[in-house]
Short mmCIF file of C-alpha atoms and ligand atoms in Angstrom, two decimals:
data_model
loop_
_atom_site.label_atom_id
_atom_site.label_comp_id
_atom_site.label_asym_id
_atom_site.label_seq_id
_atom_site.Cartn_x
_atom_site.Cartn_y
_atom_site.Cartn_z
CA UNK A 259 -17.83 19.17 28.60
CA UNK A 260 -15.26 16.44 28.98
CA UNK A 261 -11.72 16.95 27.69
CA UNK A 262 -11.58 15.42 24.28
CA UNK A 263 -9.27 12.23 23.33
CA UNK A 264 -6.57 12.83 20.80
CA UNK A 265 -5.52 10.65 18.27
CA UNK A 266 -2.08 9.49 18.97
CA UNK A 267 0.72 11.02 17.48
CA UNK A 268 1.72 10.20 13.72
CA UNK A 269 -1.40 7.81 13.62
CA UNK A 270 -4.36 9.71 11.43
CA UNK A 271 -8.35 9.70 10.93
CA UNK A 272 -9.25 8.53 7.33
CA UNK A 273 -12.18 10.55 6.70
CA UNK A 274 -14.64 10.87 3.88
CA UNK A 275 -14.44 12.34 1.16
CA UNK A 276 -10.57 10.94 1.91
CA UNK A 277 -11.80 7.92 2.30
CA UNK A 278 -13.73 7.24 -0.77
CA UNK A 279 -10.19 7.81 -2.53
CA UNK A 280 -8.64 4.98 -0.41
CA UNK A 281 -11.10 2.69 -1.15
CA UNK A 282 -11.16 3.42 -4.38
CA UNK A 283 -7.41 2.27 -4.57
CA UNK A 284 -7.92 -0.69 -2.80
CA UNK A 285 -10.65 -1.60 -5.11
CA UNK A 286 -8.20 -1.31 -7.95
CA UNK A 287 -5.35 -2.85 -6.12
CA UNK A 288 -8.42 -6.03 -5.66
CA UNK A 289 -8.76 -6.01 -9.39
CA UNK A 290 -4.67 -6.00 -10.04
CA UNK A 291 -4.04 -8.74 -7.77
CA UNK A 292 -6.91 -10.71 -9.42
CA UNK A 293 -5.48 -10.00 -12.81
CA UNK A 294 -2.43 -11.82 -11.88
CA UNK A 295 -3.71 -14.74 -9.98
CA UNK A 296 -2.48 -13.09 -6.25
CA UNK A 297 -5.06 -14.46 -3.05
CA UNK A 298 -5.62 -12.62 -0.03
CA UNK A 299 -3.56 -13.03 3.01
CA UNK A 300 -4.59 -11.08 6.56
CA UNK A 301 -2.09 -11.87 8.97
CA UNK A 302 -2.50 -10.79 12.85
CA UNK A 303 -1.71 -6.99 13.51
CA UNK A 304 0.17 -7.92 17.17
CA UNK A 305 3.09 -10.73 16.50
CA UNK A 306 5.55 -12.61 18.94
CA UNK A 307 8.23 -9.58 19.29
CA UNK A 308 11.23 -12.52 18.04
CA UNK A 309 9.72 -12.90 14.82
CA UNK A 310 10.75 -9.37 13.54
CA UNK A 311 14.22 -9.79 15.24
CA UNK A 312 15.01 -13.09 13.68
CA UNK A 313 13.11 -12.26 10.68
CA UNK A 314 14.30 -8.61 10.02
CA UNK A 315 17.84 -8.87 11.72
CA UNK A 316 18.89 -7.14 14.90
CA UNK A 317 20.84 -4.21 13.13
CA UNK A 318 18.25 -2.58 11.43
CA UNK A 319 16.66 0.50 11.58
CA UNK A 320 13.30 -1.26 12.23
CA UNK A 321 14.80 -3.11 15.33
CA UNK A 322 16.54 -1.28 16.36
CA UNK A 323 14.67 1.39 17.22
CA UNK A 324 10.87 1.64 15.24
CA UNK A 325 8.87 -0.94 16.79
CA UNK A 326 6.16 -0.63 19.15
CA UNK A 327 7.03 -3.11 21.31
CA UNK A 328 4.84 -4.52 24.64
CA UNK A 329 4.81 -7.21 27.19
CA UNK A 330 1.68 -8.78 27.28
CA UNK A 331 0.62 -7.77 30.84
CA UNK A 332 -1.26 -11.63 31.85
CA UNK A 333 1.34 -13.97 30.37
CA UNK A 334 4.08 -11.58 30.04
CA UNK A 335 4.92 -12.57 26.36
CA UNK A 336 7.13 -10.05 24.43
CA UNK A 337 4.54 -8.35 21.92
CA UNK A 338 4.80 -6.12 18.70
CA UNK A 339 2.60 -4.17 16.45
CA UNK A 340 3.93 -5.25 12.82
CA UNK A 341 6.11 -2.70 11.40
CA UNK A 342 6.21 -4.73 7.84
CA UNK A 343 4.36 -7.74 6.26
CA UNK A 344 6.80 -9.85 5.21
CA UNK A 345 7.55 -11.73 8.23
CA UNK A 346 4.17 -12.43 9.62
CA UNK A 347 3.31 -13.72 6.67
CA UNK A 348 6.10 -16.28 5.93
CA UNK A 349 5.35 -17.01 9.53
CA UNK A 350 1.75 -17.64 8.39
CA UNK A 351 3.41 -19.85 5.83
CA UNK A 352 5.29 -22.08 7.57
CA UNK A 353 3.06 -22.60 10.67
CA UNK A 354 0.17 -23.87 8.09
CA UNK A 355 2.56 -25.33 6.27
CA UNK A 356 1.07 -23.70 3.10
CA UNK A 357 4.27 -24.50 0.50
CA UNK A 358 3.91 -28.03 0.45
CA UNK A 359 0.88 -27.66 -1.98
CA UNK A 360 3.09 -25.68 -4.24
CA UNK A 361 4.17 -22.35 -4.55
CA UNK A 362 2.17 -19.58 -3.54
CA UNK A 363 1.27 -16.17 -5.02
CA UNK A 364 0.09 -14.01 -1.58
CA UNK A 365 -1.28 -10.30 -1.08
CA UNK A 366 -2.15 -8.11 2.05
CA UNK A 367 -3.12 -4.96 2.61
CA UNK A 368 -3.30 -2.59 6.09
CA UNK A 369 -1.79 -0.89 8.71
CA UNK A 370 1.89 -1.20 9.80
CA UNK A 371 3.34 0.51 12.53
CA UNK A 372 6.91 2.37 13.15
CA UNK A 373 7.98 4.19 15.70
CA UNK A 374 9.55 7.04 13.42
CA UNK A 375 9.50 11.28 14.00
CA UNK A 376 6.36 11.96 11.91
CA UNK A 377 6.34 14.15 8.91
CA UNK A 378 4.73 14.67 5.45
CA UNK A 379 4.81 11.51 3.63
CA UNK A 380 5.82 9.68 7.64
CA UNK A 381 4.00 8.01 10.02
CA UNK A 382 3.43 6.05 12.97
CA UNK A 383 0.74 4.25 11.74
CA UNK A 384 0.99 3.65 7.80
CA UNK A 385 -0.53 1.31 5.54
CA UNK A 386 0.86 -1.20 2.72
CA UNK A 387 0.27 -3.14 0.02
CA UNK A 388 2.20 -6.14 -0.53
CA UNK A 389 2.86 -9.33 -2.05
CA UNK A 390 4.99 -12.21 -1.63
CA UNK A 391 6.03 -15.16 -4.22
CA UNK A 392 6.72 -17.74 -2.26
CA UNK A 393 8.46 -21.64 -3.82
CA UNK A 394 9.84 -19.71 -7.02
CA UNK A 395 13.13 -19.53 -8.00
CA UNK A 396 14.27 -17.50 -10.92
CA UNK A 397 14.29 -13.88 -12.39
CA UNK A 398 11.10 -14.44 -14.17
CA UNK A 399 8.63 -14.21 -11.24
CA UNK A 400 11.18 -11.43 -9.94
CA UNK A 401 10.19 -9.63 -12.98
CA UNK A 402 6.42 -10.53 -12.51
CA UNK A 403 6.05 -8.68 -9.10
CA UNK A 404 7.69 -5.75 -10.31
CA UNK A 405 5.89 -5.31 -13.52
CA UNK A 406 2.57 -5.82 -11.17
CA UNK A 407 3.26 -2.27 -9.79
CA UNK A 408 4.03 -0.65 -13.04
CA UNK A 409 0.41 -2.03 -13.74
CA UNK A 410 -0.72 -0.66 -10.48
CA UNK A 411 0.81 2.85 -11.33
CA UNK A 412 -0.97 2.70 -14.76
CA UNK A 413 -4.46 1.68 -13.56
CA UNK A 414 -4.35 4.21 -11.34
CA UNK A 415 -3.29 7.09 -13.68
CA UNK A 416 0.57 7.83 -12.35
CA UNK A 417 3.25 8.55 -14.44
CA UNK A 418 6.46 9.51 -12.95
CA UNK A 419 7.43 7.24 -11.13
CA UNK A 420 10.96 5.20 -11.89
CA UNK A 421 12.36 1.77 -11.14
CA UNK A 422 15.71 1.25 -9.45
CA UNK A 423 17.57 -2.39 -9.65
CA UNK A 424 20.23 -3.91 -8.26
CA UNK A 425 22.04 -7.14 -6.94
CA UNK A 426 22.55 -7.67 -3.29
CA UNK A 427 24.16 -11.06 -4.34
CA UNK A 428 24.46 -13.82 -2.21
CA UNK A 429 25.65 -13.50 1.21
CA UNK A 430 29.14 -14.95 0.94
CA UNK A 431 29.39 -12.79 -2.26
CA UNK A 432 28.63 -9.46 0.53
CA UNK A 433 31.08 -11.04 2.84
CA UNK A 434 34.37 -10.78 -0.04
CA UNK A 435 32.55 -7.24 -0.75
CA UNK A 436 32.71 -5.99 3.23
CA UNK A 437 36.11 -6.98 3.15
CA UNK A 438 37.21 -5.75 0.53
CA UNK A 439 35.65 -2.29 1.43
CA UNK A 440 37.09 -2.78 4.75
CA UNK A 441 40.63 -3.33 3.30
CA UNK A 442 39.91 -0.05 0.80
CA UNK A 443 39.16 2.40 3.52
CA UNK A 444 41.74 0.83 5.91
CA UNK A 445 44.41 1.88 3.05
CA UNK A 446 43.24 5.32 3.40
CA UNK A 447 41.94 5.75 6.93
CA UNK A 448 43.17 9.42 7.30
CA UNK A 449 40.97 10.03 4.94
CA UNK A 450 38.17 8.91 6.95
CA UNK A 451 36.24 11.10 9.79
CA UNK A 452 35.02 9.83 13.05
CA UNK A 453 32.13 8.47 12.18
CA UNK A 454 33.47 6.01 9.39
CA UNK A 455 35.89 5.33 11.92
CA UNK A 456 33.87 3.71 13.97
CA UNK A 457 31.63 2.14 11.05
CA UNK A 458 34.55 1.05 9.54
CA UNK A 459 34.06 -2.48 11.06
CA UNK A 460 30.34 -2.38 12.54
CA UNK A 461 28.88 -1.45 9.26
CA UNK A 462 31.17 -0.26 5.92
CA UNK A 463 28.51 -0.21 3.70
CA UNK A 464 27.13 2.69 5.43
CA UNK A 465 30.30 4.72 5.35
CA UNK A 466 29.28 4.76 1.66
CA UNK A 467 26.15 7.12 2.56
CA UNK A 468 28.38 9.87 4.11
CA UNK A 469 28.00 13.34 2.93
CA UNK A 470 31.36 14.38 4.15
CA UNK A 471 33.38 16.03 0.85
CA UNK A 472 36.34 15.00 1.72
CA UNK A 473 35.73 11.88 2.11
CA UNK A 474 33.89 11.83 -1.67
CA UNK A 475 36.61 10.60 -3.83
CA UNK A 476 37.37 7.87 -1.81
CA UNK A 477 34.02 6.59 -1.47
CA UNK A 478 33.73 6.71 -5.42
CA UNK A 479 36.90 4.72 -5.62
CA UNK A 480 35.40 1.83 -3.93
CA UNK A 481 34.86 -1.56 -4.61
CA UNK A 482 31.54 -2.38 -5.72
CA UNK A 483 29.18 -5.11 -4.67
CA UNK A 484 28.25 -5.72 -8.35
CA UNK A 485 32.18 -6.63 -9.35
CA UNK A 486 32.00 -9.22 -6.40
CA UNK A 487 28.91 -11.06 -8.06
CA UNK A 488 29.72 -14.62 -9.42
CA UNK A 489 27.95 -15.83 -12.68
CA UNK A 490 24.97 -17.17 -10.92
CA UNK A 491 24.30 -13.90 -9.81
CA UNK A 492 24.92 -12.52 -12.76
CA UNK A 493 22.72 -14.52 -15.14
CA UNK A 494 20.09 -14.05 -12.48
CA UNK A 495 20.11 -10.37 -12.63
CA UNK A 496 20.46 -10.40 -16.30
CA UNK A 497 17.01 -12.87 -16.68
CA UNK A 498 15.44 -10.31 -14.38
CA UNK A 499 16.91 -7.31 -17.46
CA UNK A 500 15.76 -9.48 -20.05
CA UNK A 501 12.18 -9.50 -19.43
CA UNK A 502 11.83 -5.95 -18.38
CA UNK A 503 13.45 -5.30 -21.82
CA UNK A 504 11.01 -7.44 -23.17
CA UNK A 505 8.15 -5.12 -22.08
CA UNK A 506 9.94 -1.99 -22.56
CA UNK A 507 9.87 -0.84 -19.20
CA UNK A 508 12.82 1.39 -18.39
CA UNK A 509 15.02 1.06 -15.54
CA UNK A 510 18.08 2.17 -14.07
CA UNK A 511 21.06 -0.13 -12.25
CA UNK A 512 21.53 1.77 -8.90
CA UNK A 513 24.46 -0.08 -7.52
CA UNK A 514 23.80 1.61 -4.28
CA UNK A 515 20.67 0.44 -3.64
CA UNK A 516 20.26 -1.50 -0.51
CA UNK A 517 17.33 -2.46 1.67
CA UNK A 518 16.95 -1.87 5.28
CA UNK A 519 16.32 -5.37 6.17
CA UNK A 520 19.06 -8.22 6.21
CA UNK A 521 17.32 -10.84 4.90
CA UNK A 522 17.21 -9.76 1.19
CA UNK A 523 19.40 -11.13 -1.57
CA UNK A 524 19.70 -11.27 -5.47
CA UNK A 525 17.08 -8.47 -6.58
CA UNK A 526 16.06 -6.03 -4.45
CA UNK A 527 14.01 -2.94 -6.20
CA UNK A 528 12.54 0.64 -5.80
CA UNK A 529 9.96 2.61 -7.60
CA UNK A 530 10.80 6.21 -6.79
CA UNK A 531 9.40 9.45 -7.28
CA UNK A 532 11.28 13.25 -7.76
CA UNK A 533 7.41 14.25 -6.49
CA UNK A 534 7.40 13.57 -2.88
CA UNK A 535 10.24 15.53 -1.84
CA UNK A 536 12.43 13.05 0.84
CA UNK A 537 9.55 10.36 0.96
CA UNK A 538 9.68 9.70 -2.64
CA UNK A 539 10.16 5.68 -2.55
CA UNK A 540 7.04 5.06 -2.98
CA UNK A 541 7.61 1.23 -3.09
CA UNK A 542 10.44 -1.22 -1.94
CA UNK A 543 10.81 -5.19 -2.30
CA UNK A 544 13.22 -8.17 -3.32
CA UNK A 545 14.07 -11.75 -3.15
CA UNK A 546 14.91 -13.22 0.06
CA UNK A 547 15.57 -16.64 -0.72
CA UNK A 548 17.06 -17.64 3.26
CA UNK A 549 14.23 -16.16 5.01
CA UNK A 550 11.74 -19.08 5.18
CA UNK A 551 14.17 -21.19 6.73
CA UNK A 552 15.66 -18.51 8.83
CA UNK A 553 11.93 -18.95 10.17
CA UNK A 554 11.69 -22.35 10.89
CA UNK A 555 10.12 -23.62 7.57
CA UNK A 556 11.94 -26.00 5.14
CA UNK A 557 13.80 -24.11 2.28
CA UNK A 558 12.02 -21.74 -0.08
CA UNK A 559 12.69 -18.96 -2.45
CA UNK A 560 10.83 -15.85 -1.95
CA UNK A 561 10.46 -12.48 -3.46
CA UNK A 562 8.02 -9.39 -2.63
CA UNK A 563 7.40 -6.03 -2.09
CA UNK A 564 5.73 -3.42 0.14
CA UNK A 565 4.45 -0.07 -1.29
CA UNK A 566 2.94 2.75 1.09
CA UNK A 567 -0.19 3.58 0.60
CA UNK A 568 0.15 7.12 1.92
CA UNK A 569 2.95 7.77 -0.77
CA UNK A 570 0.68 6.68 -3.53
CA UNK A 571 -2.16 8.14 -2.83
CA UNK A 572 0.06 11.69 -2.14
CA UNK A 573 1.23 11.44 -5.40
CA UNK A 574 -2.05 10.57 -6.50
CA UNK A 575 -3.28 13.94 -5.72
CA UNK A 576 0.19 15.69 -6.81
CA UNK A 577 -0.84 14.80 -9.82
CA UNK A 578 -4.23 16.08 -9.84
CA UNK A 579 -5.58 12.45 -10.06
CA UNK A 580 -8.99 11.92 -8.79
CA UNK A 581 -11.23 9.08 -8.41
CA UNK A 582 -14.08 8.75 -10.03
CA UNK A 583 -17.07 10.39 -7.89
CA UNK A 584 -19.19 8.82 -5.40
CA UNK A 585 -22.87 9.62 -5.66
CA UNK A 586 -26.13 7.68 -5.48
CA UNK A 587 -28.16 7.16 -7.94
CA UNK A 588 -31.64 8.44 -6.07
CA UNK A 589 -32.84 10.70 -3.35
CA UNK A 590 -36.06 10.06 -1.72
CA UNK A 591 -37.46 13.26 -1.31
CA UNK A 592 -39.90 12.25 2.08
CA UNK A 593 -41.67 15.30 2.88
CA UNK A 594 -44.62 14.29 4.36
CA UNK A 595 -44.20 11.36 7.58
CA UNK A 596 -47.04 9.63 7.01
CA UNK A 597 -44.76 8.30 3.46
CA UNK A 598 -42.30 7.47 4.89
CA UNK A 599 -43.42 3.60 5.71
CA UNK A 600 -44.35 3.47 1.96
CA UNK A 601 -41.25 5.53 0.88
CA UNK A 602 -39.03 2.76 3.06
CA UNK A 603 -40.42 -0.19 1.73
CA UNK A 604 -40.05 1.09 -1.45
CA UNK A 605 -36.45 2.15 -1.60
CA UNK A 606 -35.63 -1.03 0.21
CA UNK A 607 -36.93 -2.57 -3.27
CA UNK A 608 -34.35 -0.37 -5.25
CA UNK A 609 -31.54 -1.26 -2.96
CA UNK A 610 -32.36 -4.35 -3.70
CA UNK A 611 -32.16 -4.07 -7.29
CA UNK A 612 -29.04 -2.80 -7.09
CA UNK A 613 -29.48 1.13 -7.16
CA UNK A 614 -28.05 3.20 -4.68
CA UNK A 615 -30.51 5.51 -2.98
CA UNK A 616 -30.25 8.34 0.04
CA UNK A 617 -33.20 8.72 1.98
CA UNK A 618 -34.26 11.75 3.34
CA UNK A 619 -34.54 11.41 7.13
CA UNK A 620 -35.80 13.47 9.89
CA UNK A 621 -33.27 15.20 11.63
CA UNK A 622 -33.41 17.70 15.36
CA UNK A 623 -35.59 19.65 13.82
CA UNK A 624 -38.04 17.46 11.86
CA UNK A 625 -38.60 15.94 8.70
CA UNK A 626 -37.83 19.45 6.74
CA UNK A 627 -39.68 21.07 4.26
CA UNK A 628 -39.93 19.95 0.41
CA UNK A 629 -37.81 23.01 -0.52
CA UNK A 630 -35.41 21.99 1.55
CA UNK A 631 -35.04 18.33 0.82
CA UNK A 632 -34.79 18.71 -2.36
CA UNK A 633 -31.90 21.10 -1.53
CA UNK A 634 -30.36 18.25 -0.24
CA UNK A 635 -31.38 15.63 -3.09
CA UNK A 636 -29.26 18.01 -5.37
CA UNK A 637 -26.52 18.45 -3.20
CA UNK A 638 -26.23 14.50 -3.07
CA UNK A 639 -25.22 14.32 -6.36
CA UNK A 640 -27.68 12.25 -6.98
CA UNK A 641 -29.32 11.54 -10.79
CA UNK A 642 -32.91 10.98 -9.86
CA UNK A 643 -35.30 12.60 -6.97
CA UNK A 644 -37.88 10.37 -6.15
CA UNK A 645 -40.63 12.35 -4.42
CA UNK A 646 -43.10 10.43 -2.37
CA UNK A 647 -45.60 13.36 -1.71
CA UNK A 648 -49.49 13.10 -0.83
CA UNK A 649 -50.95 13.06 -4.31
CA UNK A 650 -48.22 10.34 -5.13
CA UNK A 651 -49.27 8.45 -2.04
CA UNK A 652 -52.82 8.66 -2.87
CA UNK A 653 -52.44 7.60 -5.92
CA UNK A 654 -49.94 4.84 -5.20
CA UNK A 655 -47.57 6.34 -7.66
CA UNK A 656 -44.59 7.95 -6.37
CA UNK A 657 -42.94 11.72 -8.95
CA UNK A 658 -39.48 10.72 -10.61
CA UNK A 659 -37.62 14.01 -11.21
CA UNK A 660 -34.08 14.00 -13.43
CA UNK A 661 -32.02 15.86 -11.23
CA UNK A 662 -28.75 16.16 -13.71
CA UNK A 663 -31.04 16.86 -17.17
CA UNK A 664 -32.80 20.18 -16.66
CA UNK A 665 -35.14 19.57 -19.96
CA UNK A 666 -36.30 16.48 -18.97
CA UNK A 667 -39.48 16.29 -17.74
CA UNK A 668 -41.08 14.77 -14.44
CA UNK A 669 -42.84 11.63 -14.17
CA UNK A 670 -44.98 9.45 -12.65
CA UNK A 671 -44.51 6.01 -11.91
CA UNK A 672 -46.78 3.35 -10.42
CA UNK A 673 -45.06 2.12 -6.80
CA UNK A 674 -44.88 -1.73 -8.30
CA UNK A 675 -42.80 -0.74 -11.06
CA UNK A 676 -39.95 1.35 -9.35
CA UNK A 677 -37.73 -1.45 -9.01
CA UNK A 678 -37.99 -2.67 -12.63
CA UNK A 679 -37.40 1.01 -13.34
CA UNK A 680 -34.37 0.73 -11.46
CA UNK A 681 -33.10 -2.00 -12.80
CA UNK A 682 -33.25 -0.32 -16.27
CA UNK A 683 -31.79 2.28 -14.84
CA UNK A 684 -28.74 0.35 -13.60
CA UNK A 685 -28.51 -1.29 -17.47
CA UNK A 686 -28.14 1.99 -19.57
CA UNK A 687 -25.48 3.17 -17.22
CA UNK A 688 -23.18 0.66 -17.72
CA UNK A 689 -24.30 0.64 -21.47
CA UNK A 690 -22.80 4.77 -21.23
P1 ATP B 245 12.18 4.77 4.13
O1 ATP B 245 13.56 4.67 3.58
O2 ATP B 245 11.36 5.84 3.49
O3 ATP B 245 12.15 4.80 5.63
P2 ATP B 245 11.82 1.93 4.23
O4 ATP B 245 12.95 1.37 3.46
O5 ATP B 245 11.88 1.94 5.70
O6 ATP B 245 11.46 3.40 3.69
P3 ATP B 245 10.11 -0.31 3.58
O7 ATP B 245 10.30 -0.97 4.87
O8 ATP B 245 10.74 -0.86 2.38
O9 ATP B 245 10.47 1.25 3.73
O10 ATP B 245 8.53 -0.15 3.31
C1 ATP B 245 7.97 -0.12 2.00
C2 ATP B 245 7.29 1.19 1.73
O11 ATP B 245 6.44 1.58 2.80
C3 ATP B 245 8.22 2.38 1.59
O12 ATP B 245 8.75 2.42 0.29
C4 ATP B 245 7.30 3.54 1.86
O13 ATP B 245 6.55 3.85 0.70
C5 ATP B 245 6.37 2.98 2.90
N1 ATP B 245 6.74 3.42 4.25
C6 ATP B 245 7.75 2.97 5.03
N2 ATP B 245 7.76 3.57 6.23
C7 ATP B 245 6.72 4.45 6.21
C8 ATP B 245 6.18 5.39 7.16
N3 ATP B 245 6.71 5.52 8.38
N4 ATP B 245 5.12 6.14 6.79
C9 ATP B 245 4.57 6.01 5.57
N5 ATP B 245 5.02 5.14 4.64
C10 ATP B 245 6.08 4.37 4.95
MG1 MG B 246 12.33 3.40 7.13
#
């Protein structure tokens, strides 16, 4: 034998019965997005590596140093996998010129890719869910996209999880804030260590994040971004309160809440979770009104969000929430070969009616015996056996046995009618 091929590091197989749980979210998250008018977006995987600089800003995280960055080896063109969906999309937007129709409500879903140390709840390759509200101004579609993921949450069954607010402001309201913070810690700078030393005038906000105790009470003492906001802001953040109010959903003001990319302003947001240990934002977003334009398009006011699927779905099973189960609804029990071009066509029928049917078929060591098939019709989970035997055959009639209803009793049931029988089938269990 060979040596095998490894997945790469941090990037993970998605197999069944795993699988059936991720597409049963995305099926729901299909059904929320329809609910509230959002279309489908799919964006390239591989973008032009500028487009996440200029789009994401150069002192980020994500820049800095999480992309999976490439040069095209024929035409030498800087390359990167997408580490969010934000910016290919209002790429997407601009290049087809899709806001001059109107305002746009846009979704996505799939991989994203960071080049982070891997852990629970961590990875190189991740997926999200996103949207983006593109050509609308005010607090009331802010409060639309938000309120879209408490629906998520509740169609899928989670409780727990809490939403975090704040006001980034505009950006000449940050500028009076950084130097005013600036002028705070100068005042004090024995108080600060090394490190906020040399933050102090690359990046103050950080210096807020230290865990240093002696630095605590200063840190406390200083001046926040929310005294800094002007009335616009204000009233903007306060429409955004309003109609959360409205629908009673709780929230608190975290006035340290900041996201890692520069181009947000006004709301940003966070629905955490105490149940994921470290990774427990399970979804991040805001407005970021400058961004379109900072990409080449003519002005527009956007807001959206990004929510990992990974987290979700953790949490999904932290909280002993399963999906519904995947079974069919009939196994053709095949035990003789010479049905099994009557057993096909048959089935085929059924399928096409809309019932969901496993068919028994021959594996290394044959077609198996009727004991053992029907082994496997039970395992299957499936309702009904059908068992297309050599009496059946000869009789052009094919045995329906009630796997799931012990006191029911077999039946017969001419070939021709199986599909209608299927069909009926189908109607009395979506009547249940
Ligand atoms: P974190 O602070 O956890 O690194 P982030 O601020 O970098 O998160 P965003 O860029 O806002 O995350 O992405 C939105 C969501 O995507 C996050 O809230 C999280 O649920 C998920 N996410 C981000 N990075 C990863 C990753 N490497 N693996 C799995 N999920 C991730
Ligand atoms: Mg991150």
């Amino acid at each position: 034998m060979s040596e095998q091929v490894k997945a790469v590091k941090g990037m993970n197989d998605i197999l069944p019965p795993e699988s059936a749980r991720w597409e049963w979210f995305e099926h729901t998250v299909r059904a929320l997005m329809r609910r509230y008018g959002y279309l489908g977006i799919r964006t390239p995987i591989v973008e032009p590596t500028p487009l996440f600089v200029r789009g994401l800003g150069e002192v980020t995280d994500i820049v800095e140093k999480e992309m999976y960055s490439f040069v095209d080896k024929l035409n030498g063109d800087p390359l990167t996998l997408r580490p969010e969906g934000t910016a290919g999309v209002v790429r997407a937007v601009v290049e087809h010129s899709m806001l001059y129709e109107g305002p746009k409500r846009l979704y996505y879903m799939g991989p994203m890719y960071r080049h982070e140390r891997p852990q629970k709840g961590r990875y190189r390759q991740f997926h999200q869910v996103g949207v983006e509200a593109l050509g609308f101004p005010g607090p009331d579609v802010d409060a639309e996209v938000i309120l879209m993921v408490r629906s998520l949450f509740r169609d899928l069954g989670l409780a727990d999880v809490r939403l975090e607010l704040n006001s980034l402001g505009q950006p000449e309201e940050r500028k009076a804030h950084r130097a005013a913070l600036i002028a705070h810690f100068e005042a004090s700078i024995e108080v600060l260590d090394d490190e906020a030393k040399r933050r102090l005038h690359s990046n103050p906000l950080r210096i807020l994040d230290t865990k240093n105790p002696a630095m605590q009470a200063l840190v406390e003492a200083a001046p926040k971004l929310m005294d800094f906001l002007g009335e616009t802001s204000l009233a903007h953040l306060r429409g955004v309160q309003a109609a959360l109010d409205a629908v009673g959903q709780p929230y608190s003001i975290n006035t340290r809440l900041v996201r890692g990319m520069d181009y947000y302003n006004l709301t940003v947001f966070e629905w955490v979770t105490d149940r994921l240990g470290a990774q427990g934002t399970v979804c991040g977003g805001g407005r970021y009104d400058g961004l379109v334009e900072q990409l080449g398009g003519k002005p527009a006011p956007g807001i959206g969000w990004g929510l990992g699927v990974e987290r979700v779905l953790a949490l999904l099973e932290e909280s002993g929430v399963t999906p519904p189960a995947v079974a069919p609804d009939v196994y053709a029990v095949v035990p003789d070969v010479a049905a099994v071009a009557v057993a096909t066509a048959t089935v085929e029928a059924l399928r096409q009616a809309g019932v969901s049917v496993l068919m028994h078929a021959a594996t290394k060591d044959g077609q198996g015996s009727f004991k053992s098939q029907f082994k496997k019709a039970d395992a299957s989970g499936a309702r009904f056996a059908l068992v297309f035997g050599a009496d059946e055959l000869a009789a052009g009639e094919v045995t329906v046995k009630s796997l799931r209803d012990a006191q029911a009793s077999q039946q017969r049931q001419p070939l021709a009618s199986v599909a209608a029988w299927g069909s009926s089938l189908l109607a009395s269990s979506t009547n249940a």
